[in-house]
Short mmCIF file of C-alpha atoms in Angstrom, two decimals:
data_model
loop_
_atom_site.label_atom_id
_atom_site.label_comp_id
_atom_site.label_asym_id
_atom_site.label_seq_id
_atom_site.Cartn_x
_atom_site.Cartn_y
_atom_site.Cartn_z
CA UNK A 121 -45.22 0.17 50.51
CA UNK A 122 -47.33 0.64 47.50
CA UNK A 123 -46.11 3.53 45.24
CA UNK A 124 -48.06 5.66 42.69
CA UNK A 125 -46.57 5.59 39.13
CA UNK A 126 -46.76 8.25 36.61
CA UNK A 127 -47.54 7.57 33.11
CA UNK A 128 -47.20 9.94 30.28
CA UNK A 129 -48.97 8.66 27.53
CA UNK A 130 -48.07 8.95 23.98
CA UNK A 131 -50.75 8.60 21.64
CA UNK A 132 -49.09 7.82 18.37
CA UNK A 133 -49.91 8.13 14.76
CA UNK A 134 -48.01 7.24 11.68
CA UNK A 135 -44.59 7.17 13.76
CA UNK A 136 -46.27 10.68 15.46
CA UNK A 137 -47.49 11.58 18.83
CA UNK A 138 -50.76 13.41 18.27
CA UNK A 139 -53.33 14.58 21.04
CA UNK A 140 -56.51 15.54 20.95
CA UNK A 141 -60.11 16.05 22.73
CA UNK A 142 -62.53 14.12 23.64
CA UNK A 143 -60.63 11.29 21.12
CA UNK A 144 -60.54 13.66 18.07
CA UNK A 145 -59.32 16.63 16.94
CA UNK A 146 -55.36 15.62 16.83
CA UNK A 147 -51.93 17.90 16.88
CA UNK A 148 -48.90 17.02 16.52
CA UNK A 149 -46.89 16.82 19.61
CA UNK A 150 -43.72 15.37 18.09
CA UNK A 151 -41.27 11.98 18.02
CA UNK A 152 -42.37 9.37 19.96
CA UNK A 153 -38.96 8.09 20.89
CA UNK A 154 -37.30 11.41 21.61
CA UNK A 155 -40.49 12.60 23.51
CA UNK A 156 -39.65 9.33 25.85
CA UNK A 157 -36.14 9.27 26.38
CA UNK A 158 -36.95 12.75 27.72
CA UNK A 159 -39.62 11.27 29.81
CA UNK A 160 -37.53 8.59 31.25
CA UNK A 161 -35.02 11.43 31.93
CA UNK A 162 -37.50 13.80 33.64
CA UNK A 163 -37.84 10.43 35.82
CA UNK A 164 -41.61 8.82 34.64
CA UNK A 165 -41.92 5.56 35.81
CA UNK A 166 -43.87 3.68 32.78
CA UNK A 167 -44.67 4.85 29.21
CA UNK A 168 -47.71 3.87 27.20
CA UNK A 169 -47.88 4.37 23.67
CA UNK A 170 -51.18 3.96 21.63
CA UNK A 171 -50.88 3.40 18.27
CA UNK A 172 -54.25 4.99 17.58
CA UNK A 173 -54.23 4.63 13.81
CA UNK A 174 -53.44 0.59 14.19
CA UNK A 175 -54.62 -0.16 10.61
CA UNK A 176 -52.65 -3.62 9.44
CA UNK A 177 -50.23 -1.86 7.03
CA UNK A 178 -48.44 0.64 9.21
CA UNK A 179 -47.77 -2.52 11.66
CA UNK A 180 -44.00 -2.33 10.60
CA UNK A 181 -43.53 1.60 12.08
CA UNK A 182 -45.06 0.23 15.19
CA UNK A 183 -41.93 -2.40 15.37
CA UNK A 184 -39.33 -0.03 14.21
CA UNK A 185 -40.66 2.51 17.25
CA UNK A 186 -40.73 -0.59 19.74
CA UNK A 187 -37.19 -1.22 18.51
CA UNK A 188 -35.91 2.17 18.73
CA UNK A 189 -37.49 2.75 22.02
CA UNK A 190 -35.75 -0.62 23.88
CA UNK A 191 -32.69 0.88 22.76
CA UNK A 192 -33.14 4.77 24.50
CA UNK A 193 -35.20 4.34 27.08
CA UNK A 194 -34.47 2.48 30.38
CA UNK A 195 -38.17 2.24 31.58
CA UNK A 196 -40.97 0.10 31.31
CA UNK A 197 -43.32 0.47 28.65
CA UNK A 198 -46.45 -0.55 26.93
CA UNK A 199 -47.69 -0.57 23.40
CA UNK A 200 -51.65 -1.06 22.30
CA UNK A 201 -53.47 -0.81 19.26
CA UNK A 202 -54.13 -3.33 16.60
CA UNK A 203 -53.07 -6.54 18.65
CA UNK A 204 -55.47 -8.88 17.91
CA UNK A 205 -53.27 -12.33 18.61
CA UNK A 206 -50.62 -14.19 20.62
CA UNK A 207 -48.37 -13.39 17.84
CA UNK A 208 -48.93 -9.75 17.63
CA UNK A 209 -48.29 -10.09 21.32
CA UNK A 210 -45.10 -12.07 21.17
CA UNK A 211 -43.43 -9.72 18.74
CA UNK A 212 -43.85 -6.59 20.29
CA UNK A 213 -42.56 -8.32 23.35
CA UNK A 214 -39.55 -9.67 21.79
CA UNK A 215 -38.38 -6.33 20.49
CA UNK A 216 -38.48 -4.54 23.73
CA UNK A 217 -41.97 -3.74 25.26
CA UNK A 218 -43.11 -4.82 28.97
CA UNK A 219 -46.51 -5.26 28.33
CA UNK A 220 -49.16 -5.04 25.77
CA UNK A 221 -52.65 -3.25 26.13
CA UNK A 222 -55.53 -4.65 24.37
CA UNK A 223 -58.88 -2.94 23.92
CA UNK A 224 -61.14 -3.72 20.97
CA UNK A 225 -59.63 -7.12 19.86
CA UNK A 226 -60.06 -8.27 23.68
CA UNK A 227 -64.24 -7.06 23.81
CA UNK A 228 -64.69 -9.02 20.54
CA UNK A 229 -62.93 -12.23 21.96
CA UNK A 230 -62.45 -11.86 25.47
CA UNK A 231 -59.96 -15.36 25.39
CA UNK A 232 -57.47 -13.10 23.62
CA UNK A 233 -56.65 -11.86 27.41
CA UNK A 234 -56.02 -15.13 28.80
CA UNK A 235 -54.09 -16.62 25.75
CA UNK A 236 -51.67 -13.78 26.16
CA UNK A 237 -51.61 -14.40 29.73
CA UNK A 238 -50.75 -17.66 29.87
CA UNK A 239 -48.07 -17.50 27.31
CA UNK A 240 -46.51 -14.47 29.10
CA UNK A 241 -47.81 -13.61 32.03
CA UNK A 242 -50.47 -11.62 33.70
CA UNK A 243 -48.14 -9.30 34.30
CA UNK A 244 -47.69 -7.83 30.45
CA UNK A 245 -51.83 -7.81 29.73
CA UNK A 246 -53.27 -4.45 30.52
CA UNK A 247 -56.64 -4.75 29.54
CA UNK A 248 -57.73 -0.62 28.12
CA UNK A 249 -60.86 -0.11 28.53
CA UNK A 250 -63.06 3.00 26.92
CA UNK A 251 -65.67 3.75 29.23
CA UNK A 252 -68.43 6.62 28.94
CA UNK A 253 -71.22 7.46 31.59
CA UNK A 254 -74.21 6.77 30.45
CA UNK A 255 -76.33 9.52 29.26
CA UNK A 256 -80.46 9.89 28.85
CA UNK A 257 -80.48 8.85 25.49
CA UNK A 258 -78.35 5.35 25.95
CA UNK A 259 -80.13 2.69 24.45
CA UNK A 260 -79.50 -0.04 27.29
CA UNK A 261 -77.65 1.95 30.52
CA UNK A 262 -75.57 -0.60 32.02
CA UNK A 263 -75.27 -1.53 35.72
CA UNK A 264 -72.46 0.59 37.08
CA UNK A 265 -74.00 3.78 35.04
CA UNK A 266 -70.77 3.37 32.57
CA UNK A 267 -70.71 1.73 29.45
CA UNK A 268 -67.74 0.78 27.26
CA UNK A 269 -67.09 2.08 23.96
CA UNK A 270 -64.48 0.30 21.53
CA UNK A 271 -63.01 1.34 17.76
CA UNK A 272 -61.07 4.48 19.22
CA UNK A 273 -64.37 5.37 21.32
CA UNK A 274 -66.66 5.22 17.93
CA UNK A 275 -68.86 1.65 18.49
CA UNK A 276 -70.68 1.44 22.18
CA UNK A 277 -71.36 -2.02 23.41
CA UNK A 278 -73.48 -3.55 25.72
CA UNK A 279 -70.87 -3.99 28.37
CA UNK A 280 -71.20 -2.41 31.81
CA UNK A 281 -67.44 -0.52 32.26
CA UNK A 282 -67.13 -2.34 36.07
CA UNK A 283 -68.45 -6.04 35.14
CA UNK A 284 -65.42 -5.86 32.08
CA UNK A 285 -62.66 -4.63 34.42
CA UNK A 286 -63.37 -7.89 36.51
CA UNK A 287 -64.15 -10.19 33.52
CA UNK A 288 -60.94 -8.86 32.62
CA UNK A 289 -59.20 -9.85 35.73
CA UNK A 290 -60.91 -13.10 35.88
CA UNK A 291 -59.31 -13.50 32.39
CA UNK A 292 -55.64 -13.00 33.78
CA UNK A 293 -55.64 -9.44 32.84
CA UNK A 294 -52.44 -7.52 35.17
CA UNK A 295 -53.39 -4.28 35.10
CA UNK A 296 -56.23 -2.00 33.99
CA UNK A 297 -56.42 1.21 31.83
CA UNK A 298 -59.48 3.04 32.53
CA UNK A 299 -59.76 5.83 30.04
CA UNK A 300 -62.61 7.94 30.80
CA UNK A 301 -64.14 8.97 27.31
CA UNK A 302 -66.19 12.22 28.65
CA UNK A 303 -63.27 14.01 30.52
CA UNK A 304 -60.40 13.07 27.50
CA UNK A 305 -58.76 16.67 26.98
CA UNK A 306 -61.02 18.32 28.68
CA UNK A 307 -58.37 18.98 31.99
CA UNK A 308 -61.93 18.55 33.68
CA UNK A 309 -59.89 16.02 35.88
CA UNK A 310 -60.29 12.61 36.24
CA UNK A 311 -63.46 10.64 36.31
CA UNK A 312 -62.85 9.55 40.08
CA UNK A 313 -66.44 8.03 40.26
CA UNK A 314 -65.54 5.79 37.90
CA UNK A 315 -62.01 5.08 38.70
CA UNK A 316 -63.30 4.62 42.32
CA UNK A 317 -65.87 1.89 41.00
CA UNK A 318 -63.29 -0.28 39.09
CA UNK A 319 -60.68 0.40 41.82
CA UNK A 320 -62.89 -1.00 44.07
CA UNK A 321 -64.68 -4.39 42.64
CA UNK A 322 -61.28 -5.47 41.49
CA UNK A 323 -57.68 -6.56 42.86
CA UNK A 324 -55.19 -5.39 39.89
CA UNK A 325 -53.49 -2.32 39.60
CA UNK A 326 -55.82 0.25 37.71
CA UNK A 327 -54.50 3.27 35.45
CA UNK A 328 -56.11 6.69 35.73
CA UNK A 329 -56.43 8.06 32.01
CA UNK A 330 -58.34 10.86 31.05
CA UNK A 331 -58.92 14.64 31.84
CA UNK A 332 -56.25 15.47 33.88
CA UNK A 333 -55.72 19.35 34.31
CA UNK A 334 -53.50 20.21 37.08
CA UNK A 335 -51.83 19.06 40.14
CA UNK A 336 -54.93 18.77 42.26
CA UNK A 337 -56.45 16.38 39.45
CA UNK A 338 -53.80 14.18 39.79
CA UNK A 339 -53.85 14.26 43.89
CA UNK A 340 -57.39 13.42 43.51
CA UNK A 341 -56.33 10.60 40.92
CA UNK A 342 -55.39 8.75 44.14
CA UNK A 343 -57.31 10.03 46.78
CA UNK A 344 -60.56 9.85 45.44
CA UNK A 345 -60.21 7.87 42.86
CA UNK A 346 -57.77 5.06 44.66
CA UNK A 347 -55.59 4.72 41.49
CA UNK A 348 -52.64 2.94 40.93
CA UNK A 349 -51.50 4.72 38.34
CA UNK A 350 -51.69 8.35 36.62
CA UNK A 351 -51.54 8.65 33.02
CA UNK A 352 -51.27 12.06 31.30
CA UNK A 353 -50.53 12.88 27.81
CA UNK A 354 -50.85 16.48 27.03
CA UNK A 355 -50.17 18.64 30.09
CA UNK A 356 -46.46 17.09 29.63
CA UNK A 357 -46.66 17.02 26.02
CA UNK A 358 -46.97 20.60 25.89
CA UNK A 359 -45.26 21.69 28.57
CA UNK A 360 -47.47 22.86 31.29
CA UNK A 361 -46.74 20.39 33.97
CA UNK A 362 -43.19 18.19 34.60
CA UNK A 363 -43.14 15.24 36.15
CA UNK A 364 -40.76 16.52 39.30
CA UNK A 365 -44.01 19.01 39.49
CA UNK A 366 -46.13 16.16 39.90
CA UNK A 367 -44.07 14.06 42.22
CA UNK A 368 -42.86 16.77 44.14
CA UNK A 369 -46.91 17.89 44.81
CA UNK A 370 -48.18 13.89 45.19
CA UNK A 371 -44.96 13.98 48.05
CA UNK A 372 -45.83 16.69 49.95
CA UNK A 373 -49.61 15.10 50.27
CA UNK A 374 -47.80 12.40 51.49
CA UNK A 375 -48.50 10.32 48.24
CA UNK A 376 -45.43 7.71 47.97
CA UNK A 377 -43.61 8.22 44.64
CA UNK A 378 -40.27 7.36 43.03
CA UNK A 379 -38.69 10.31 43.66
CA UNK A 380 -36.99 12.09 40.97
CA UNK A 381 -33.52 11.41 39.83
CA UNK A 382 -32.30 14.69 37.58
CA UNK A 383 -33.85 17.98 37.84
CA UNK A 384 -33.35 20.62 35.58
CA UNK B 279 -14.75 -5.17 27.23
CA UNK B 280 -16.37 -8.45 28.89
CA UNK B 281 -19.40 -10.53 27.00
CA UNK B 282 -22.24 -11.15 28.87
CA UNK B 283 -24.32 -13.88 27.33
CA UNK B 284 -28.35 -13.60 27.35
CA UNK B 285 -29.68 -17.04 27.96
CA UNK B 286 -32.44 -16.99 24.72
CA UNK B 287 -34.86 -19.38 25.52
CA UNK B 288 -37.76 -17.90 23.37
CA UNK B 289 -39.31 -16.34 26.36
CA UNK B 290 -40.18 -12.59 26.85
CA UNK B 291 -38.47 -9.57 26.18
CA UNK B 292 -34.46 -10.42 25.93
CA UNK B 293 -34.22 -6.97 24.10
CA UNK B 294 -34.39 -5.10 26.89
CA UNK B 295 -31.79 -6.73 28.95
CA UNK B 296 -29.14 -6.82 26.26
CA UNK B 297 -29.43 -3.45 25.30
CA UNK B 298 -29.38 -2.07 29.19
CA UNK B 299 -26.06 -4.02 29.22
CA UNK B 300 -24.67 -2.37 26.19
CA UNK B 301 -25.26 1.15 27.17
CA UNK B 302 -23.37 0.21 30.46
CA UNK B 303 -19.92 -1.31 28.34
CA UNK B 304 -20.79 -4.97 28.36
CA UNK B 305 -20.82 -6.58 24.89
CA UNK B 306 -24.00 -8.15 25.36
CA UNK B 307 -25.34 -11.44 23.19
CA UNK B 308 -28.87 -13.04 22.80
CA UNK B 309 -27.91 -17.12 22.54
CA UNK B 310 -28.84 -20.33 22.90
CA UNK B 311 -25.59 -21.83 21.66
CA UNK B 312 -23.79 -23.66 24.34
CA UNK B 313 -20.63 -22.43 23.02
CA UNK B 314 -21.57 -18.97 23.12
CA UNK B 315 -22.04 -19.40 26.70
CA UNK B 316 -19.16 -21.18 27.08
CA UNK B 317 -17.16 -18.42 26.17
CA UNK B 318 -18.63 -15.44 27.76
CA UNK B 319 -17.51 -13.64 30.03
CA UNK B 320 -20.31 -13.13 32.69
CA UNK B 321 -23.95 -14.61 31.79
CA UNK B 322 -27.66 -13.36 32.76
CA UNK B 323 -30.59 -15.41 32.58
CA UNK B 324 -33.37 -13.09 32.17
CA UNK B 325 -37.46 -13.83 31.79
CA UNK B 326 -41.22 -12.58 32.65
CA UNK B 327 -44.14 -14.94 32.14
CA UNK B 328 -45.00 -18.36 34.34
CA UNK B 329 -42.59 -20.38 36.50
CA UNK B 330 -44.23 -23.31 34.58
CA UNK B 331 -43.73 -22.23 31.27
CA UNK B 332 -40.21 -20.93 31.64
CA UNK B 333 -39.16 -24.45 33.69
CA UNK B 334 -40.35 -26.14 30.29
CA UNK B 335 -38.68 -23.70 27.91
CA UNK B 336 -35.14 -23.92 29.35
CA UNK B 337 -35.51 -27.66 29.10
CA UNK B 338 -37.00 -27.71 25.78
CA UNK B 339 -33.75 -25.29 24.66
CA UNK B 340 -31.26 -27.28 26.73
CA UNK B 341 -30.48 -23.48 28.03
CA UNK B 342 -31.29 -25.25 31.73
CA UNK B 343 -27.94 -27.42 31.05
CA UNK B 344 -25.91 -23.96 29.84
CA UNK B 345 -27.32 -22.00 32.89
CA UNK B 346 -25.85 -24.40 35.45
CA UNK B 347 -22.70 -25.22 33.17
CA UNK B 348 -22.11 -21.48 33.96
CA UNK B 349 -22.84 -21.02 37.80
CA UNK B 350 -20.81 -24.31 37.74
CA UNK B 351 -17.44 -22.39 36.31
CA UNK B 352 -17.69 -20.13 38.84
CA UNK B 353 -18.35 -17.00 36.25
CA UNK B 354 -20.31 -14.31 37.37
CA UNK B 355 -24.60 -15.26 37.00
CA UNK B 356 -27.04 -12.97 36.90
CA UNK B 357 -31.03 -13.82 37.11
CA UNK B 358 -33.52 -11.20 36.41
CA UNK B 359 -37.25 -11.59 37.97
CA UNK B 360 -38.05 -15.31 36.98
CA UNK B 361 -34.71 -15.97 36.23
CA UNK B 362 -34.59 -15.60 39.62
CA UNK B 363 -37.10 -17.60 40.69
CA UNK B 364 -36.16 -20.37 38.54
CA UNK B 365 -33.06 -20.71 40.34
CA UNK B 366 -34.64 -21.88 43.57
CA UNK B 367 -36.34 -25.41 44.04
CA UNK B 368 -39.84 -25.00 43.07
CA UNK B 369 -42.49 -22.13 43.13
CA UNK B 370 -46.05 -22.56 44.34
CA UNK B 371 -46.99 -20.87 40.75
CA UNK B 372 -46.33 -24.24 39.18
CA UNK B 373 -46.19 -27.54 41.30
CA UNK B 374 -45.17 -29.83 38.84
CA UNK B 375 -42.02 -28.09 37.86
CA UNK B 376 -38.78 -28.37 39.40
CA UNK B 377 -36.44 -25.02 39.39
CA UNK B 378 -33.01 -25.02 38.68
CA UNK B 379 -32.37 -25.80 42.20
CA UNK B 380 -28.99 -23.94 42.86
CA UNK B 381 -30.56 -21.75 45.64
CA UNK B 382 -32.26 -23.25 48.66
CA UNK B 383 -36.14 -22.50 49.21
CA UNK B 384 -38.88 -22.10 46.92
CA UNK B 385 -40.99 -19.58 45.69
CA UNK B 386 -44.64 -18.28 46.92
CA UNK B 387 -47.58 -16.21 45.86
CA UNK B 388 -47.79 -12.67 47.18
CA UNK B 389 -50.09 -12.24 50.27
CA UNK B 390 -53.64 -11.84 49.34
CA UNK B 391 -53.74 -8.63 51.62
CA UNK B 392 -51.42 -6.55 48.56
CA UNK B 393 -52.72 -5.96 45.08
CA UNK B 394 -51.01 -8.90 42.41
CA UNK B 395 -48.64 -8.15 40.44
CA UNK B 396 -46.79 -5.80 42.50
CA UNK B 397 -46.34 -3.38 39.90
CA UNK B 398 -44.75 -0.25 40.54
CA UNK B 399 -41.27 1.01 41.71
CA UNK B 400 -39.98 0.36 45.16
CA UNK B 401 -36.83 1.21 47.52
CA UNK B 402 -34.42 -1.21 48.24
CA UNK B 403 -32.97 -2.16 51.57
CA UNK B 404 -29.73 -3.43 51.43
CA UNK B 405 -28.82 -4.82 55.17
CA UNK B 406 -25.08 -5.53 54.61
CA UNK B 407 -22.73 -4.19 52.28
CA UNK B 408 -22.15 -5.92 49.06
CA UNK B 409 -20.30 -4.70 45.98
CA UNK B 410 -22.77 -5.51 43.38
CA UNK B 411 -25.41 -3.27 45.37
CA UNK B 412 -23.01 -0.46 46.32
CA UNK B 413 -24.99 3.04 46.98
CA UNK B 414 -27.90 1.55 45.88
CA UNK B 415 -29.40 1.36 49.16
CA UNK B 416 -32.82 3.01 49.44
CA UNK B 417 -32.68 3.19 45.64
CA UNK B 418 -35.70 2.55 43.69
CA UNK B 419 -36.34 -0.13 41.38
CA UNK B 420 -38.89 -1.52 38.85
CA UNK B 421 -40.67 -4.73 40.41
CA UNK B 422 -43.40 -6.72 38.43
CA UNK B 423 -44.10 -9.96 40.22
CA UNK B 424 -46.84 -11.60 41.86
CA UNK B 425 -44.61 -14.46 43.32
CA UNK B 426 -41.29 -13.94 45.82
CA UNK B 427 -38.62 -16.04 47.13
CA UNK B 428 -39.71 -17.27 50.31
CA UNK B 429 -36.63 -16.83 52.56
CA UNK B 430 -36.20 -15.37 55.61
CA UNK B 431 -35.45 -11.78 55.40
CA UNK B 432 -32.30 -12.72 57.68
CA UNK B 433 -31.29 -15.22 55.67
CA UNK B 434 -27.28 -14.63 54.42
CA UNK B 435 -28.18 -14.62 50.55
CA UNK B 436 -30.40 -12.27 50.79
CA UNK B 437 -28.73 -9.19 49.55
CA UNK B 438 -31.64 -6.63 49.12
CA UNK B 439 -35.35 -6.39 50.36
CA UNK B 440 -38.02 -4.26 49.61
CA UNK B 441 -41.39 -3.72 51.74
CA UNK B 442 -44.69 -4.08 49.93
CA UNK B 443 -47.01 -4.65 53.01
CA UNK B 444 -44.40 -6.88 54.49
CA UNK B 445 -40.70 -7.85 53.56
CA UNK B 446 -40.06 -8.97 50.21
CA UNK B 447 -36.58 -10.47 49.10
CA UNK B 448 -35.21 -8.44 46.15
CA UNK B 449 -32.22 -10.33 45.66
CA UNK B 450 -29.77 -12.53 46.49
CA UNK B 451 -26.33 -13.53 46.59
CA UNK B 452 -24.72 -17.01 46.91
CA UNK B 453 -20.81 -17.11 45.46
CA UNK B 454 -20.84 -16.17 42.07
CA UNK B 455 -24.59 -16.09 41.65
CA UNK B 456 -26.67 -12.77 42.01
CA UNK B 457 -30.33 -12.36 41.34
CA UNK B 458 -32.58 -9.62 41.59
CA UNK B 459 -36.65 -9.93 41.78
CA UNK B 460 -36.29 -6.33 40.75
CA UNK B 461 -35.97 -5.41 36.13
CA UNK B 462 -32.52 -3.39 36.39
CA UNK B 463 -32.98 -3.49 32.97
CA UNK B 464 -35.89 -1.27 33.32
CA UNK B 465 -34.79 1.11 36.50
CA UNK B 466 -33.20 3.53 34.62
CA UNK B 467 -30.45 5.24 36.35
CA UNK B 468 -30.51 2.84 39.47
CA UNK B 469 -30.78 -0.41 37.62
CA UNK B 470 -27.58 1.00 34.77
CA UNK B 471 -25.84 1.90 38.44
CA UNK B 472 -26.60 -1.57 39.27
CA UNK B 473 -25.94 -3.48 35.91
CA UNK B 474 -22.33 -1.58 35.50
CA UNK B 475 -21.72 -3.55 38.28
CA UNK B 476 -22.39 -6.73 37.07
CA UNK B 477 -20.43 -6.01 33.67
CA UNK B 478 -17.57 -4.51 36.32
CA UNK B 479 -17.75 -7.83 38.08
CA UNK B 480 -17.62 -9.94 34.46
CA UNK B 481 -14.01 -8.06 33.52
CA UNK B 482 -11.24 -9.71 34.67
CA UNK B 483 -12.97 -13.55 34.44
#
């Protein structure tokens, strides 16, 4: 039976979670590690953390979080940002993460997916991807009407979001984020178009990120969007939705989840 | 308290497993020292990444001797995803290589008809009752694997199946060896459930 996992997503800055809109605009939203040994608690089946700032010389807080986080929380989890080589990879690996994501570094040299793959696995490269629709004033619209955007969402390339997701694959990426840049923060709900497209020309697990609102976005997440996956930051950061909410609605739509072990 | 020794052989995230076992009351140790392993109490071979790869490291490390030292003395074993695998004769992920080859069978690629990796949690069956697995029947679990044991779901080691579009074997059981396809490491309250177990099993060795 396939199962949908949900994500919460902790975008991290300087040892911080932060959140904002459309990728800017960030508040804090507290410790990273506390925030996921709650998480794991409240009975979320993965955690990503984005290390958002990813600049070379804050590369030892990312360790110390990876360290303290293998030592709280009992659930899988992935880091991204800034991991540009096998060695990058290997370390964050050793101290306690499942998997790595890799965004920009990967678009620049797309071998950086398989070289991680074959020294680890498939199973621990999620390939994030940025992806935008494109709008009138696009210089080149790709194929699939979605182009992909790296640097934190700031440089546009010429890739076509749909033909990367299967490069990606074809690379020995395990799993695909698919952040949708024009619903981020907006609670607008997910891009299911999109997610739909990916989901569709490819045969990995894909991540729904972006936009999500309220239970019915997430239902959708699945249903019209054929995720794998549902990734949320702020409506648990702040409080508006819990994750028994969101399994407990996904159930009764007859959605298979992990159910939920402690309720409050 | 027992020591459980984690098999180090420079592959994947060891971290995890040791500190899982901590929380739970085993004194848990990252080695590669023979001696170390020798000594322990209880010993898990953990691992993520290719058959291939893995096959190569424990050899490289001399861990492959250690491993079957301890199944040998009769002390309880525990392999985690393709510490599991590596424990049967060969897997289809890697030709070449030869397993361990302290379980009978070998291991396959996932039919083509589910996504790969399956990736997600799943519930475990557990068709007889077995110590190690007690009230963990119709538990979930964290699987990440694109390969599985290819045994017969009646088969008397298995010890735990899940169903992702058809039977897969979770784990097995064959005298002091257990071995879950499943991270208990990473299924919270289920897999701590689970891993007290083990450490329970590793007192009194």
């Amino acid at each position: 039976m396939k199962s949908i996992r949900i994500i919460p997503c902790l975008d991290v800055s300087d040892g911080r979670v932060v959140k904002g809109t459309n990728f800017v605009n960030l508040v804090d939203a507290g410790d990273p590690v506390e925030l996921a040994a709650q998480y794991d608690l409240e009975g979320a089946d993965e955690l990503v953390f984005l290390d958002i700032t990813a600049s070379s010389d804050n590369r030892e807080t990312v360790y110390e979080l990876v360290r303290r986080c293998a030592e709280k929380v009992f659930i899988p989890f992935t880091i991204g940002g800034g991991i540009r080589t096998v060695s990058d990879a290997r370390k964050l690996l050793r101290e306690g993460a499942e998997k790595v994501s890799v965004n920009t570094a990967a678009v620049n040299r797309p071998e950086l997916i398989s070289e991680i793959a074959s020294e680890f696995g498939n199973q621990c490269v999620v390939l994030a991807i940025d992806a935008r629709k494109n709008t009138e004033d696009v210089a080149q619209p790709t194929k699939s009407g979605y182009g992909v955007y790296i640097n934190g969402g700031r440089t546009p390339t010429q890739l076509d979001a749909v033909e990367w997701a299967q490069m990606g694959e074809r690379l020995g990426a395990g799993e695909i984020l698919l952040t949708s840049m024009d619903r981020d923060g907006t609670k607008d709900g997910f891009d299911c178009e999109l997610l739909n497209a990916v989901s569709t020309a490819t045969n990995i697990p894909i991540i729904a990120s972006g936009g999500v609102g309220d239970l019915e976005d997430f239902l959708q997440g699945v249903t019209l969007g054929s995720a794998d996956a549902l990734l949320a930051a702020s409506v648990f950061h702040f409080g508006e939705l819990s994750i028994a909410e969101v399994k407990e609605y996904l159930h009764s739509h007859s959605v298979p989840v992990r159910p939920t072990f402690k309720r409050n | 308290m027992p020591t459980i020794a984690v098999l180090d052989y420079g592959i994947g995230n060891l971290r995890s497993a040791q500190k899982a076992l901590e929380s739970v009351g085993g004194h848990a140790i990252l080695t590669s020292e023979a001696e170390v392993v020798r000594k322990a109490d209880g010993v898990v071979l953990p691992g993520v990444g290719n058959f291939g790869k893995c096959v190569d490291a424990l050899r490289t490390t001399g861990v492959d001797k250690m491993a079957l030292d301890a199944i040998e003395s009769q002390r309880p074993f525990l392999g985690i995803c393709i510490g599991m695998q590596l424990l049967f004769e060969k897997s289809e992920e890697s030709p070449k290589h030869r397993g361990l080859g302290v379980l009978p069978g070998e291991v396959r690629i996932l039919p083509e008809s589910v996504k790969r990796p399956q990736m997600q949690w799943n519930a475990i069956h557990v068709p007889k009752p077995i110590p190690m697995l007690n009230d963990l029947d119709g538990k979930w679990f964290y699987f990440v694997h694109s390969y599985a044991a290819e045994i017969s779901p009646t088969n008397e080691i298995v010890a735990a199946t899940c169903n992702y579009g058809s039977d897969v074997v979770a784990a097995v059981q064959s005298k002091n060896i257990f071995a879950t396809q499943f991270h208990p490491e990473k299924s919270s309250d289920a897999g701590k459930t689970f891993l007290k177990n083990f450490v329970t099993s590793c007192e009194g060795t």
